[in-house]
XYZ file of C-alpha atoms in Angstrom:
670
model
C -25.936 -23.328 137.985
C -22.814 -24.850 139.558
C -24.928 -26.580 142.193
C -27.162 -28.002 139.536
C -24.144 -29.346 137.642
C -22.758 -30.912 140.794
C -26.130 -32.434 141.633
C -26.410 -33.832 138.129
C -22.992 -35.430 138.448
C -23.900 -37.041 141.737
C -27.116 -38.342 140.160
C -24.956 -40.066 137.466
C -26.313 -38.028 134.569
C -22.939 -38.484 132.979
C -23.601 -36.976 129.528
C -23.241 -33.426 130.910
C -19.816 -32.240 129.821
C -18.955 -29.813 132.699
C -19.126 -32.639 135.246
C -15.928 -34.117 133.873
C -13.527 -31.791 135.674
C -15.214 -32.277 139.031
C -15.242 -36.066 138.642
C -11.539 -36.097 137.702
C -10.685 -34.124 140.804
C -12.684 -36.485 142.960
C -10.964 -39.501 141.462
C -7.478 -38.075 142.057
C -8.204 -37.543 145.718
C -9.616 -41.055 145.875
C -6.454 -42.551 144.367
C -4.296 -40.973 147.069
C -6.238 -42.743 149.822
C -5.804 -46.293 148.525
C -2.287 -47.629 148.840
C -2.976 -51.378 148.800
C -1.310 -53.311 145.996
C -3.804 -54.877 143.611
C -4.297 -58.615 143.393
C -2.920 -59.395 146.858
C -5.134 -60.289 149.821
C -4.009 -59.359 153.314
C -4.302 -61.764 156.209
C -4.197 -65.516 156.582
C -5.961 -67.610 153.953
C -8.579 -69.704 155.701
C -11.000 -71.950 153.823
C -14.202 -70.194 152.707
C -12.873 -66.760 153.669
C -13.193 -63.854 151.201
C -11.434 -60.611 150.469
C -11.673 -57.727 148.016
C -8.865 -55.818 146.345
C -8.723 -52.775 144.046
C -8.071 -53.165 140.339
C -4.704 -52.378 138.725
C -3.799 -48.771 137.867
C -5.641 -47.165 134.948
C -8.708 -49.317 135.651
C -11.603 -49.003 138.037
C -13.537 -51.612 139.979
C -12.633 -54.368 142.417
C -11.534 -57.996 142.411
C -13.030 -60.569 144.765
C -11.088 -63.536 146.086
C -12.048 -66.707 147.980
C -9.734 -68.979 149.931
C -9.757 -72.585 148.768
C -7.240 -75.197 149.905
C -5.102 -72.515 151.594
C -4.782 -70.450 148.404
C -6.542 -67.291 147.223
C -8.559 -67.736 144.014
C -10.157 -64.909 142.086
C -13.931 -65.353 141.831
C -15.191 -61.935 140.685
C -13.704 -59.082 138.693
C -15.325 -55.746 137.807
C -12.162 -54.078 136.466
C -12.935 -51.859 133.485
C -11.534 -49.039 131.413
C -14.740 -48.028 129.635
C -17.027 -45.392 131.080
C -19.367 -42.634 129.975
C -16.476 -40.218 129.343
C -14.344 -42.226 126.939
C -16.735 -44.499 125.080
C -17.723 -41.940 122.406
C -15.557 -41.275 119.392
C -13.701 -37.996 119.718
C -13.298 -38.361 123.490
C -9.795 -39.148 124.659
C -9.400 -42.819 125.522
C -8.413 -42.594 129.154
C -9.917 -43.866 132.340
C -11.964 -41.378 134.281
C -12.946 -43.307 137.397
C -15.457 -41.923 139.817
C -14.709 -44.053 142.824
C -17.340 -46.514 143.917
C -20.262 -44.341 142.857
C -20.428 -45.534 139.241
C -22.703 -48.569 139.160
C -22.802 -50.692 136.029
C -24.362 -53.780 137.541
C -27.974 -52.862 136.847
C -29.693 -52.285 133.565
C -30.520 -48.651 134.347
C -28.708 -45.475 135.338
C -25.522 -44.725 133.437
C -25.769 -47.301 130.650
C -29.284 -46.168 129.877
C -28.030 -42.581 129.741
C -25.271 -43.619 127.353
C -27.854 -45.299 125.128
C -29.844 -42.072 125.058
C -26.699 -40.110 124.243
C -25.960 -42.578 121.466
C -29.321 -41.822 119.903
C -28.468 -38.115 120.017
C -24.895 -38.253 118.692
C -25.191 -40.846 115.921
C -28.824 -41.877 115.477
C -28.301 -42.989 111.873
C -25.907 -45.904 112.461
C -24.834 -45.977 116.163
C -21.224 -45.932 114.986
C -19.859 -43.244 117.300
C -18.888 -45.756 120.003
C -17.469 -48.476 117.756
C -13.848 -47.326 117.618
C -13.350 -46.952 121.378
C -15.148 -50.215 122.125
C -12.881 -52.059 119.690
C -9.803 -50.451 121.284
C -10.851 -51.446 124.826
C -9.330 -54.523 126.486
C -11.752 -57.390 127.058
C -11.755 -57.098 130.841
C -14.688 -58.561 132.793
C -15.872 -55.084 133.719
C -15.704 -53.897 130.106
C -17.635 -56.971 128.975
C -20.368 -56.311 131.542
C -20.422 -52.622 130.537
C -20.924 -53.481 126.834
C -23.568 -56.116 127.632
C -25.562 -53.504 129.539
C -25.120 -51.000 126.744
C -26.372 -53.504 124.144
C -29.308 -54.369 126.388
C -30.335 -50.732 126.716
C -29.886 -50.036 123.006
C -32.231 -52.928 122.195
C -34.712 -51.451 124.682
C -34.500 -47.827 123.480
C -34.849 -48.665 119.783
C -38.359 -49.964 119.320
C -38.906 -50.496 115.572
C -37.477 -50.127 112.063
C -33.850 -50.988 112.676
C -31.983 -50.796 109.384
C -28.910 -52.618 108.157
C -26.506 -49.846 109.250
C -27.679 -50.017 112.880
C -27.552 -53.802 112.797
C -23.974 -53.642 111.498
C -22.866 -51.395 114.365
C -24.730 -53.468 116.919
C -23.097 -56.658 115.628
C -19.658 -55.031 115.753
C -20.123 -54.161 119.425
C -21.323 -57.671 120.228
C -18.508 -59.203 118.171
C -15.911 -57.526 120.392
C -17.060 -59.318 123.566
C -17.881 -62.581 121.764
C -14.225 -62.991 120.811
C -12.860 -66.409 121.721
C -10.073 -64.744 123.721
C -12.628 -63.273 126.115
C -14.354 -66.529 127.099
C -12.385 -67.044 130.315
C -13.125 -63.495 131.501
C -16.884 -64.120 131.398
C -16.485 -66.438 134.396
C -15.490 -63.498 136.658
C -18.479 -61.243 135.919
C -20.536 -61.082 139.140
C -23.835 -61.153 137.231
C -23.859 -64.776 136.049
C -26.712 -64.111 133.659
C -24.765 -61.563 131.577
C -24.345 -64.021 128.705
C -28.088 -64.759 128.790
C -28.807 -61.015 128.675
C -26.495 -60.660 125.678
C -28.250 -63.450 123.755
C -31.673 -62.064 124.587
C -30.617 -58.515 123.646
C -29.221 -59.554 120.254
C -32.341 -61.576 119.476
C -34.597 -58.716 120.575
C -32.668 -56.210 118.457
C -32.737 -58.496 115.388
C -36.476 -59.026 115.818
C -36.953 -55.295 115.100
C -34.771 -55.392 111.979
C -36.551 -54.069 108.891
C -35.736 -55.780 105.594
C -36.890 -53.890 102.497
C -36.214 -55.889 99.334
C -32.614 -56.999 99.291
C -31.390 -59.766 101.563
C -29.184 -58.756 104.492
C -25.852 -60.457 105.156
C -23.810 -58.944 108.012
C -20.769 -61.036 108.730
C -18.342 -60.582 111.623
C -15.905 -63.134 112.970
C -18.004 -64.124 116.000
C -21.525 -63.134 114.929
C -23.138 -63.524 111.515
C -26.610 -62.205 110.666
C -28.691 -63.082 107.603
C -32.178 -61.900 106.726
C -34.531 -62.082 103.774
C -38.169 -61.899 102.682
C -40.013 -65.195 102.201
C -43.462 -66.062 100.885
C -45.638 -69.073 100.241
C -44.420 -69.231 96.649
C -40.860 -70.112 97.635
C -39.757 -73.706 97.113
C -37.840 -73.589 100.371
C -35.301 -71.417 102.159
C -32.015 -72.050 103.891
C -29.289 -70.036 105.567
C -25.783 -71.481 105.610
C -23.134 -70.237 108.071
C -19.462 -71.127 108.191
C -17.522 -69.701 111.139
C -14.398 -70.159 113.247
C -14.929 -71.150 116.881
C -11.390 -70.353 118.067
C -8.084 -68.902 116.916
C -7.488 -71.648 114.359
C -8.533 -71.436 110.738
C -10.832 -74.432 111.075
C -14.443 -73.513 110.424
C -17.674 -75.291 111.291
C -20.941 -74.883 109.482
C -24.562 -74.552 110.467
C -27.660 -74.494 108.280
C -31.219 -73.336 108.848
C -33.746 -75.063 106.566
C -37.366 -73.996 106.098
C -39.321 -76.563 104.110
C -41.711 -75.818 101.281
C -44.604 -77.254 103.295
C -43.944 -74.752 106.067
C -43.666 -71.836 103.639
C -47.097 -72.662 102.236
C -48.543 -71.611 105.590
C -47.483 -68.018 104.881
C -50.554 -65.851 104.029
C -48.349 -62.987 102.815
C -44.597 -62.246 102.401
C -42.737 -61.918 105.700
C -39.157 -61.567 106.809
C -36.909 -64.179 108.372
C -33.724 -63.414 110.298
C -31.114 -65.905 111.436
C -28.012 -65.260 113.544
C -25.065 -67.587 114.129
C -22.728 -67.474 117.142
C -19.647 -69.736 117.136
C -18.450 -68.885 120.682
C -21.651 -68.058 122.567
C -22.192 -71.687 123.578
C -18.845 -71.772 125.380
C -19.554 -68.369 126.934
C -22.928 -69.535 128.277
C -21.230 -72.618 129.687
C -18.467 -70.574 131.321
C -20.623 -67.810 132.778
C -23.436 -70.045 134.040
C -20.986 -72.719 135.278
C -23.107 -75.464 133.693
C -21.877 -78.992 133.154
C -22.886 -79.066 129.502
C -20.821 -78.637 126.373
C -22.230 -76.910 123.298
C -20.844 -78.819 120.335
C -21.888 -76.591 117.430
C -22.915 -73.110 116.428
C -25.669 -71.391 118.378
C -28.306 -70.500 115.757
C -30.996 -67.930 116.488
C -33.998 -67.980 114.164
C -36.663 -65.249 114.090
C -39.679 -66.404 112.102
C -43.242 -65.290 111.424
C -45.683 -66.829 113.883
C -47.212 -68.986 111.118
C -44.036 -71.077 110.814
C -43.868 -73.724 113.528
C -41.061 -76.079 112.487
C -37.573 -75.726 111.057
C -34.705 -78.104 110.403
C -31.207 -77.286 111.616
C -27.980 -78.966 110.552
C -25.075 -78.575 112.960
C -21.524 -79.562 112.157
C -19.903 -80.824 115.331
C -16.956 -79.045 116.909
C -15.780 -82.240 118.613
C -16.314 -85.048 116.143
C -16.485 -87.934 118.588
C -18.593 -91.051 118.119
C -18.374 -91.888 121.826
C -20.484 -88.947 123.003
C -24.247 -88.568 122.959
C -25.716 -85.615 121.076
C -28.772 -83.671 122.215
C -30.681 -81.131 120.123
C -31.709 -78.272 122.400
C -33.358 -74.872 122.450
C -32.527 -71.988 124.780
C -35.384 -71.359 127.223
C -35.407 -67.557 127.402
C -37.348 -67.342 130.678
C -35.499 -70.030 132.623
C -32.061 -69.349 131.061
C -31.190 -72.957 130.327
C -30.933 -75.414 127.459
C -34.114 -77.460 127.025
C -34.202 -80.655 124.964
C -37.983 -80.507 124.641
C -37.717 -77.719 122.040
C -36.092 -80.036 119.477
C -35.800 -83.625 118.408
C -32.820 -85.243 116.774
C -33.423 -86.625 113.286
C -29.972 -87.827 112.296
C -26.701 -88.114 114.146
C -23.216 -89.203 113.156
C -19.651 -88.317 114.086
C -19.576 -85.318 111.744
C -22.956 -83.607 112.125
C -26.416 -83.712 113.692
C -29.768 -82.875 112.096
C -32.433 -81.426 114.384
C -36.083 -80.523 113.956
C -37.032 -77.626 116.226
C -40.088 -75.561 117.128
C -39.299 -71.834 117.327
C -41.507 -69.701 119.576
C -41.298 -66.695 121.863
C -39.671 -68.925 124.485
C -37.323 -70.686 122.078
C -35.438 -68.568 119.541
C -31.895 -69.965 119.794
C -30.854 -73.554 119.182
C -27.756 -75.732 119.263
C -26.503 -79.233 120.033
C -25.035 -80.422 123.313
C -22.367 -83.036 123.750
C -23.190 -85.175 126.737
C -20.354 -85.414 129.284
C -21.162 -89.134 129.584
C -19.747 -91.737 127.251
C -22.130 -93.671 125.059
C -22.971 -97.246 125.935
C -19.923 -99.441 125.721
C -20.288 -102.444 123.370
C -19.332 -104.704 126.274
C -22.265 -103.345 128.288
C -24.599 -103.864 125.350
C -23.560 -107.507 124.907
C -23.758 -108.186 128.650
C -27.183 -106.572 128.884
C -28.847 -108.365 125.972
C -27.241 -111.764 126.565
C -28.085 -111.457 130.254
C -31.665 -110.438 129.462
C -32.044 -113.440 127.185
C -30.813 -115.777 129.917
C -32.977 -113.963 132.467
C -36.159 -114.285 130.370
C -35.529 -117.980 129.714
C -34.817 -118.545 133.422
C -38.032 -116.785 134.448
C -40.129 -118.793 131.981
C -38.527 -121.980 133.328
C -39.158 -120.799 136.890
C -42.861 -120.190 136.212
C -43.125 -123.536 134.417
C -41.626 -125.369 137.391
C -43.931 -123.529 139.792
C -46.946 -124.527 137.713
C -45.721 -128.139 137.512
C -45.209 -128.630 141.258
C -47.787 -126.121 142.557
C -50.179 -128.639 144.068
C -47.372 -130.472 145.867
C -45.547 -127.479 147.387
C -48.530 -125.373 148.494
C -50.196 -127.773 150.927
C -49.688 -125.523 153.950
C -50.793 -121.932 154.267
C -47.287 -120.492 154.719
C -45.864 -122.425 151.771
C -48.810 -121.363 149.597
C -48.223 -117.670 150.359
C -44.471 -118.031 149.857
C -44.925 -119.526 146.389
C -47.475 -116.854 145.494
C -44.691 -114.333 146.141
C -42.120 -116.288 144.135
C -44.465 -116.690 141.160
C -45.341 -112.987 141.124
C -41.691 -111.941 141.504
C -40.842 -114.052 138.462
C -43.869 -112.779 136.480
C -43.234 -109.078 137.206
C -39.519 -109.347 136.448
C -40.341 -111.158 133.193
C -42.680 -108.306 132.185
C -40.084 -105.707 133.252
C -37.402 -107.357 131.097
C -39.725 -107.493 128.087
C -40.719 -103.835 128.447
C -37.041 -102.969 128.895
C -36.352 -104.445 125.467
C -39.257 -102.442 124.005
C -37.890 -99.269 125.619
C -34.413 -99.890 124.206
C -35.847 -100.063 120.671
C -37.769 -96.830 121.204
C -34.679 -95.001 122.503
C -32.115 -93.338 120.285
C -31.979 -90.510 117.754
C -35.521 -91.121 116.487
C -37.313 -91.037 119.817
C -41.031 -91.840 119.738
C -42.142 -89.715 122.652
C -45.561 -91.205 123.435
C -44.336 -94.757 122.987
C -41.280 -93.941 125.083
C -43.478 -92.576 127.889
C -45.595 -95.738 127.859
C -42.556 -98.039 127.850
C -40.888 -96.096 130.661
C -44.088 -96.224 132.726
C -44.353 -100.015 132.457
C -40.631 -100.572 133.054
C -40.869 -98.351 136.147
C -44.051 -100.091 137.363
C -42.888 -103.683 136.869
C -39.405 -103.146 138.336
C -41.022 -101.516 141.354
C -43.410 -104.486 141.560
C -40.428 -106.834 141.721
C -39.146 -104.935 144.739
C -42.485 -104.785 146.498
C -43.107 -108.503 145.973
C -39.636 -109.145 147.388
C -40.629 -106.989 150.338
C -43.802 -109.049 150.739
C -41.774 -112.265 150.622
C -39.354 -110.984 153.248
C -42.231 -110.016 155.509
C -43.790 -113.451 155.027
C -40.520 -115.102 156.072
C -40.498 -112.907 159.182
C -44.132 -113.701 159.932
C -43.424 -117.379 159.424
C -40.697 -117.252 162.045
C -42.896 -115.270 164.453
C -45.961 -117.531 163.777
C -48.609 -114.875 163.319
C -50.532 -116.375 160.428
C -53.331 -117.594 162.633
C -54.473 -113.985 163.159
C -55.527 -113.453 159.503
C -57.429 -115.576 157.023
C -55.735 -116.911 153.906
C -57.809 -114.740 151.572
C -57.042 -111.606 153.605
C -53.318 -112.345 153.445
C -53.443 -112.910 149.674
C -55.316 -109.625 149.201
C -52.722 -107.842 151.341
C -49.876 -109.312 149.306
C -51.399 -108.178 146.010
C -52.073 -104.703 147.425
C -48.414 -104.384 148.411
C -47.026 -106.073 145.294
C -49.082 -104.190 142.696
C -50.975 -101.373 144.414
C -47.997 -99.497 145.875
C -45.851 -99.508 142.700
C -48.855 -98.552 140.558
C -49.537 -95.547 142.795
C -45.887 -94.426 142.664
C -45.636 -94.877 138.887
C -48.869 -92.968 138.196
C -47.908 -90.052 140.470
C -44.461 -89.844 138.864
C -45.727 -89.584 135.291
C -48.574 -87.232 136.295
C -46.225 -84.790 138.048
C -43.275 -84.764 135.624
C -44.675 -85.404 132.134
C -46.696 -82.130 131.766
C -43.415 -80.201 132.006
C -41.673 -82.747 129.732
C -39.452 -83.859 132.593
C -40.464 -87.524 132.767
C -37.965 -88.971 130.291
C -34.247 -88.768 129.854
C -33.313 -86.965 126.630
C -31.277 -89.898 125.351
C -33.195 -92.951 126.537
C -36.613 -94.277 127.507
C -36.031 -94.140 131.248
C -36.765 -91.814 134.146
C -35.197 -88.359 133.996
C -32.451 -87.465 136.455
C -30.827 -84.179 135.450
C -33.983 -82.083 135.113
C -36.709 -83.329 137.482
C -34.998 -86.135 139.436
C -37.888 -88.437 138.455
C -35.503 -91.367 138.910
C -35.849 -90.870 142.664
C -39.348 -92.351 142.332
C -37.587 -95.647 141.658
C -34.386 -95.263 143.671
C -35.971 -94.207 146.979
C -38.526 -97.063 147.205
C -35.917 -99.590 146.055
C -33.359 -98.522 148.652
C -36.023 -98.325 151.356
C -37.037 -101.922 150.605
C -33.393 -103.018 150.687
C -33.050 -101.492 154.157
C -36.297 -103.088 155.359
C -35.193 -106.489 154.056
C -31.820 -106.216 155.771
C -33.604 -105.390 159.024
C -35.937 -108.343 158.403
C -33.005 -110.727 157.911
C -31.430 -109.440 161.124
C -34.645 -110.011 163.073
C -34.978 -113.503 161.589
C -31.429 -114.370 162.687
C -32.020 -113.072 166.213
C -35.366 -114.824 166.547
C -34.047 -118.118 165.213
C -31.014 -118.060 167.493
C -33.301 -117.628 170.491
C -35.463 -120.503 169.327
C -32.418 -122.750 168.901
C -31.429 -122.518 172.541
C -32.445 -125.759 174.263
C -33.437 -127.427 170.993
C -32.006 -130.468 169.384
C -29.102 -130.408 166.902
C -31.473 -131.204 164.069
C -33.517 -128.056 164.778
C -30.340 -125.949 164.849
C -29.301 -127.214 161.418
C -32.770 -126.517 159.999
C -32.682 -122.959 161.396
C -29.227 -122.257 159.946
C -30.296 -123.588 156.522
C -33.423 -121.430 156.597
C -31.465 -118.285 157.528
C -28.868 -118.999 154.842
C -31.633 -119.393 152.271
C -33.183 -116.050 153.252
C -29.871 -114.219 153.014
C -29.046 -115.929 149.693
C -32.338 -114.711 148.215
C -32.474 -111.172 149.599
C -28.863 -109.996 149.394
C -28.010 -110.731 145.709
C -31.399 -109.643 144.407
C -31.692 -106.371 146.298
C -28.716 -104.924 148.121
C -25.861 -105.873 145.838
C -27.575 -105.266 142.479
C -29.105 -101.886 143.207
C -26.220 -100.764 145.386
C -24.134 -100.791 142.217
C -27.100 -99.222 140.423
C -26.936 -96.182 142.687
C -23.166 -96.073 142.226
C -23.658 -95.746 138.458
C -25.948 -92.742 139.032
C -23.424 -91.046 141.319
C -20.391 -91.887 139.184
C -21.723 -92.351 135.662
C -18.247 -92.405 134.101
C -17.147 -95.558 135.945
C -17.173 -98.429 133.457
C -16.521 -100.981 136.230
C -19.699 -100.018 138.116
C -21.696 -100.199 134.895
C -20.382 -103.678 134.030
C -21.053 -105.063 137.528
C -24.532 -103.529 137.636
C -25.347 -104.781 134.131
C -24.251 -108.315 135.067
C -26.231 -108.406 138.309
C -29.299 -106.679 136.859
C -29.431 -108.713 133.657
C -29.088 -112.047 135.465
C -31.706 -111.386 138.152
C -34.052 -113.882 136.495
C -31.345 -116.523 136.671
C -30.803 -115.701 140.359
C -34.529 -116.124 141.070
C -34.534 -119.490 139.280
C -31.542 -120.698 141.299
C -32.163 -119.219 144.755
C -35.958 -119.162 144.698
C -36.707 -122.434 142.914
C -33.873 -124.887 142.294
C -32.284 -124.565 145.759
C -35.655 -125.124 147.444
C -35.551 -128.750 148.709
C -39.353 -129.101 148.585
C -39.429 -128.108 144.923
C -36.596 -130.499 144.107
C -38.420 -133.259 145.953
C -41.637 -132.474 144.093
C -39.812 -132.486 140.767
C -38.250 -135.875 141.561
C -41.674 -137.170 142.482
C -43.052 -135.854 139.196
C -40.220 -137.447 137.240
C -40.623 -140.745 139.115
C -44.364 -140.703 138.519
C -43.814 -139.957 134.865
C -41.373 -142.859 134.567
C -43.779 -145.184 136.409
C -46.655 -144.126 134.172
C -44.437 -144.597 131.135
C -43.485 -148.124 132.239
C -47.102 -149.038 132.887
C -48.021 -147.746 129.452
C -45.240 -149.787 127.893
C -46.344 -152.932 129.768
C -49.945 -152.469 128.691
C -48.839 -151.925 125.134
C -46.695 -155.063 125.185
C -49.545 -157.116 126.672
C -51.865 -156.033 123.904
C -49.234 -156.804 121.281
C -48.572 -160.303 122.658
C -52.280 -161.273 123.017
C -54.175 -159.638 120.194
C -57.959 -159.725 120.377
C -59.491 -162.298 118.045
C -62.245 -161.171 115.733
C -65.317 -163.291 114.739
C -64.638 -166.096 112.344
């Protein structure tokens, strides 16, 4: 019998009472071996080195440290006081460590045994562990221990959970949801512990049985409401008001089920909603995500017939300079997903969201973007610049049409002006679609329209780059004199394939790959997504590649021209220098400088200076094309002068003819 008891102890079947003495003896001998002081790492601190130290006296577990900037920083902590011996009411609250053999990092073994014991000792209300859990310090190890216990309780209990069990379960969860424990969640080795807690609470509440009376279980850091609804109701709402920290300030959250949704109910069903004021911060801390939850986390458990609910979140940080996103918690991928909700109304005080609950999305909240909203200066620069750009592009195309026959007499000049005209046309279309996209962006996002606008903005801006690439290549070919190898029609077809075919292929592939998973758009604007799918790379990579190719092209042009100048006359040298200067003046401002600052805004989105410079350069690209591509071209200026002179000459001739007719009127028959 003694062997069996010892074997049971070693197999971690901790409920067996006679094992306690043996385990205590083992722990005492273990304590004599370790003489290292806790919290101090031996040896020299070298970057990226790690060490492990035992926990303070009266606790069990270890603390992990990493060396950063010549100092030791704690990164993990499994110190705990709770175990299978002292968690039940009536057991003395003292630590009974069992060395390194007690594993609480998996959702099996000891915690599962404790859950089974819980069902045996207090099956009616699960209250026999409440007192000792509430007395325990909120150490990282204790938090992990309670999370595992709650997980296993939600697994063991399958159906018909009554209000008493829900009350005890909420009390246990409330202890580790305390705002004072948030920082300790960051040291739990299992980063998904907060996700497991949320999933466990939702799973447990899903099994809650509501008879007739509504349920209202209120703790400081978790509040559960439940009721029976039917198609005859005029509407239903749950209103929560809770503190998010140690202050007395409370924020509210409301769950609204419309009358139209309730009419879908074929028979009465129950609805449960749970509010968490601190869980958003805990998820942020434990998962180390760069997002800030700015309201209550609201879990809603609905009948499958109900597809839409409205949620009203009061904001914790009432700032008008931050973007708000309505999000749902993706239970499989353990992340916030903006595709579960859409924002209906947003102001400094609150946000109204419309969400779609499902098996994947049960919990919802609002996020406060770490990026500042568009500065009014940027808005004015952008729209004034776009207006000037559009007018400049229309003027550019008008001038090209006016002087086309005079400036396209040679093959190389014809192809060059084909490029200029298409650069102006594609940029004009891109600017116009950009304006459309800006109207579709915002709190009331029209998804399908936003996808279409983003596609065309992406396509036409890419077309601008590829036509600039074609123009640069034509300049290079002009210097190298290779046009005699291809016919004019073949060259034109090649230019259009590069200018429109390549960007169309990239744009179509981008939307086809990212849109099915709802990762094509940014959550706050009609533009390519960056945070989720990196769809923006489908614009950035081709643009930067073309910038590099154009810089190489300019370099080759300079080298080739310098070689050609040797032995030539002074007049030829001047012409070569002017031609090189013109190439650099066109390529550098339009490509390298503008989109160099564009990439800088992606890397450092908080820099207002980068945004202002990029907005100026980007908005005035049409003006740059008018100046560098049209007005500074001596042939175009000469053609315009010729047109003006011809117009004046024609006007004078018309005046002379008119005066002749007025001086000698034709006589009629007498």
